[in-house]
XYZ file of C-alpha atoms in Angstrom:
211
model
C 12.062 4.248 15.528
C 11.558 7.833 17.097
C 8.974 8.799 19.730
C 6.899 5.869 19.742
C 2.852 6.164 19.407
C 0.466 3.173 20.401
C -1.260 1.669 17.598
C -4.396 3.873 16.499
C -3.105 7.058 18.487
C -1.682 9.992 16.474
C 1.113 12.230 17.729
C -0.041 15.635 18.748
C 1.164 17.481 16.057
C 0.040 15.196 13.209
C -2.188 16.714 10.587
C -5.787 15.456 10.168
C -5.717 13.706 6.920
C -3.582 10.803 5.583
C -2.887 12.445 2.302
C -1.561 15.754 3.853
C 1.763 16.727 2.668
C 1.610 14.779 -0.439
C 0.621 17.359 -3.127
C 3.252 19.773 -2.150
C 6.054 17.044 -1.908
C 4.580 15.327 -5.207
C 8.032 16.281 -7.441
C 10.356 15.206 -4.802
C 8.196 12.006 -4.069
C 7.986 11.119 -7.543
C 12.015 11.184 -7.722
C 12.286 9.191 -4.535
C 9.598 6.506 -5.389
C 11.027 5.603 -8.812
C 14.619 5.194 -7.397
C 13.828 1.819 -6.241
C 12.144 -1.060 -8.418
C 9.073 -3.420 -8.016
C 11.562 -6.294 -7.998
C 13.565 -4.748 -5.223
C 10.501 -3.995 -3.080
C 8.637 -7.140 -3.565
C 11.554 -9.603 -4.205
C 10.773 -12.184 -1.447
C 6.939 -12.343 -2.099
C 6.639 -12.480 -6.065
C 6.234 -16.047 -5.909
C 2.921 -15.241 -4.247
C 1.579 -13.324 -7.279
C -1.357 -14.684 -8.960
C -1.000 -16.037 -12.683
C -1.376 -13.343 -15.070
C -3.596 -12.060 -16.538
C -5.116 -11.778 -13.193
C -6.707 -8.358 -12.010
C -4.636 -6.701 -9.501
C -5.457 -3.331 -7.411
C -2.532 -1.235 -6.328
C -4.058 0.866 -3.542
C -1.925 4.239 -2.563
C -0.236 3.646 -5.986
C 1.828 7.033 -5.842
C 3.518 7.153 -9.253
C 2.389 3.845 -10.361
C 5.799 2.020 -10.043
C 4.304 -1.110 -8.814
C 1.367 -0.758 -10.936
C 3.180 -0.327 -14.163
C 5.530 -3.269 -13.378
C 2.474 -5.572 -12.842
C 0.947 -4.175 -15.900
C 4.329 -5.058 -17.863
C 3.922 -8.420 -16.681
C 0.628 -9.031 -18.277
C -1.600 -7.919 -15.137
C -4.808 -6.065 -15.490
C -4.183 -3.265 -13.173
C -6.365 -0.710 -11.366
C -4.280 1.753 -9.709
C -5.969 3.920 -6.894
C -4.298 7.290 -5.782
C -5.855 9.970 -4.251
C -3.363 12.715 -4.802
C -3.740 14.370 -8.176
C -0.105 15.381 -8.434
C 1.061 11.797 -8.287
C -1.265 10.390 -10.502
C -0.047 12.954 -13.032
C 3.669 12.100 -12.377
C 2.399 8.267 -12.645
C 0.607 9.129 -15.972
C 3.511 10.837 -17.435
C 6.218 8.371 -16.152
C 4.504 5.177 -17.126
C 1.890 6.364 -19.758
C 3.232 3.606 -21.944
C 1.630 0.868 -19.602
C -1.880 -0.307 -19.491
C -2.853 1.004 -15.870
C -6.333 2.099 -15.254
C -6.002 5.233 -12.959
C -8.688 6.120 -10.390
C -8.946 8.679 -7.914
C -9.895 6.566 -4.801
C -8.447 5.647 -1.328
C -8.999 3.505 1.848
C -10.762 3.109 4.005
C -13.828 3.554 1.999
C -12.177 2.744 -1.503
C -15.891 2.609 -3.189
C -14.330 1.869 -6.920
C -17.531 3.008 -8.228
C -16.722 2.591 -11.945
C -14.491 -0.270 -11.289
C -16.896 -2.946 -10.071
C -15.963 -6.439 -9.385
C -13.260 -8.307 -7.461
C -9.585 -8.702 -7.561
C -7.219 -11.682 -7.239
C -4.821 -9.461 -5.446
C -4.587 -6.258 -3.773
C -1.471 -4.140 -2.993
C -0.996 -1.626 0.131
C 2.659 -0.731 -0.103
C 3.540 1.965 2.456
C -0.050 2.974 2.939
C -1.472 1.087 6.160
C 0.260 2.991 8.759
C -1.487 6.240 7.416
C -4.719 4.948 8.751
C -5.960 5.328 12.490
C -7.177 2.161 14.224
C -10.903 2.571 13.093
C -9.666 3.314 9.418
C -7.693 -0.051 9.501
C -10.577 -2.022 10.773
C -12.943 -0.813 7.963
C -10.418 -0.839 5.446
C -9.765 -4.632 6.062
C -13.326 -5.260 5.774
C -13.228 -3.452 2.690
C -10.291 -5.249 1.403
C -11.851 -8.685 2.038
C -14.964 -7.783 0.144
C -12.774 -6.674 -3.048
C -10.718 -10.169 -2.956
C -11.937 -13.173 -4.720
C -11.875 -16.453 -2.760
C -8.273 -17.236 -2.340
C -7.106 -13.688 -3.530
C -4.076 -12.185 -1.784
C -3.513 -8.856 0.157
C 0.116 -7.636 -0.172
C 1.102 -5.079 2.829
C 4.345 -3.409 3.284
C 4.427 -1.452 6.556
C 6.899 1.574 7.324
C 8.802 1.640 10.881
C 10.613 4.763 11.909
C 10.316 8.401 12.331
C 7.064 10.264 11.279
C 8.160 13.042 8.656
C 7.538 16.397 9.211
C 3.858 17.564 8.165
C 2.702 13.844 8.018
C 0.224 11.679 9.873
C 1.416 8.293 10.633
C 0.823 5.803 13.265
C 2.961 3.046 14.874
C 1.511 -0.190 13.168
C 3.151 -3.421 13.846
C 3.111 -6.498 11.821
C 1.709 -8.586 14.863
C -1.360 -5.994 15.218
C -1.805 -6.329 11.348
C -1.785 -10.240 11.400
C -4.447 -10.341 14.233
C -6.806 -7.782 12.547
C -6.366 -9.573 9.359
C -7.386 -13.207 10.994
C -10.506 -11.317 12.737
C -11.696 -10.807 9.210
C -10.964 -14.317 7.630
C -7.421 -13.300 6.161
C -4.558 -16.035 6.717
C -1.045 -14.819 6.809
C 0.930 -16.839 4.155
C 3.940 -14.614 4.424
C 5.752 -12.417 7.007
C 9.424 -10.784 6.655
C 11.426 -7.722 7.397
C 13.562 -5.832 5.386
C 15.951 -2.547 5.769
C 15.187 0.654 3.962
C 15.940 0.769 0.315
C 16.905 4.343 0.447
C 19.481 3.645 2.951
C 17.534 5.312 5.995
C 19.046 3.722 9.082
C 16.223 4.585 11.423
C 13.451 3.292 9.036
C 12.728 -0.625 8.221
C 10.040 -2.342 6.627
C 7.603 -5.078 7.439
C 6.151 -7.503 4.376
C 3.026 -9.266 4.912
C 0.817 -11.347 2.567
C -2.547 -12.656 3.534
C -5.111 -14.722 1.788
C -8.656 -14.921 1.752
C -10.846 -17.614 2.951
């Protein structure tokens, strides 16, 4: 990847908020997100999904690509997305799917109007936007939201930081260690190339299970 930053350290020019840049780029991002499918992104871990109609939370849902695919399979899905423009695209593109959209985000993720726990939580291309303290707080919150035996699906992006975005160099190894300190056991760990063909971007896929 490009210039490296140590886990938890932000580049000097990075914005202060993890959602910075997403509103103005929402139209282009909506096209990009929908160019790949849920099956392509999560092919290696689909056998680890709970049986439908389990309750699943998609954090940082973007346009709802994953949330809609899960709903189509019979899951009860809550899609948390803090960027109003992306939520609007998601509701337009996937309005025929039974997805419960909320304006919410990590690390706090209060979900005030969506009480209860989840059988699985997805965080696809989300974790590296949180700094070290936010990741610790977010991990504790995810654990609190999972049922016993529930699973946490994480996709980590590695590569140059897009202009105008805040992003951290978060390794799979660090994520596994942090999860372990909160009682999450790794049940899958893999790597893949970028599905959009970017040679300088790669991805880590992790799945954790609660005690």
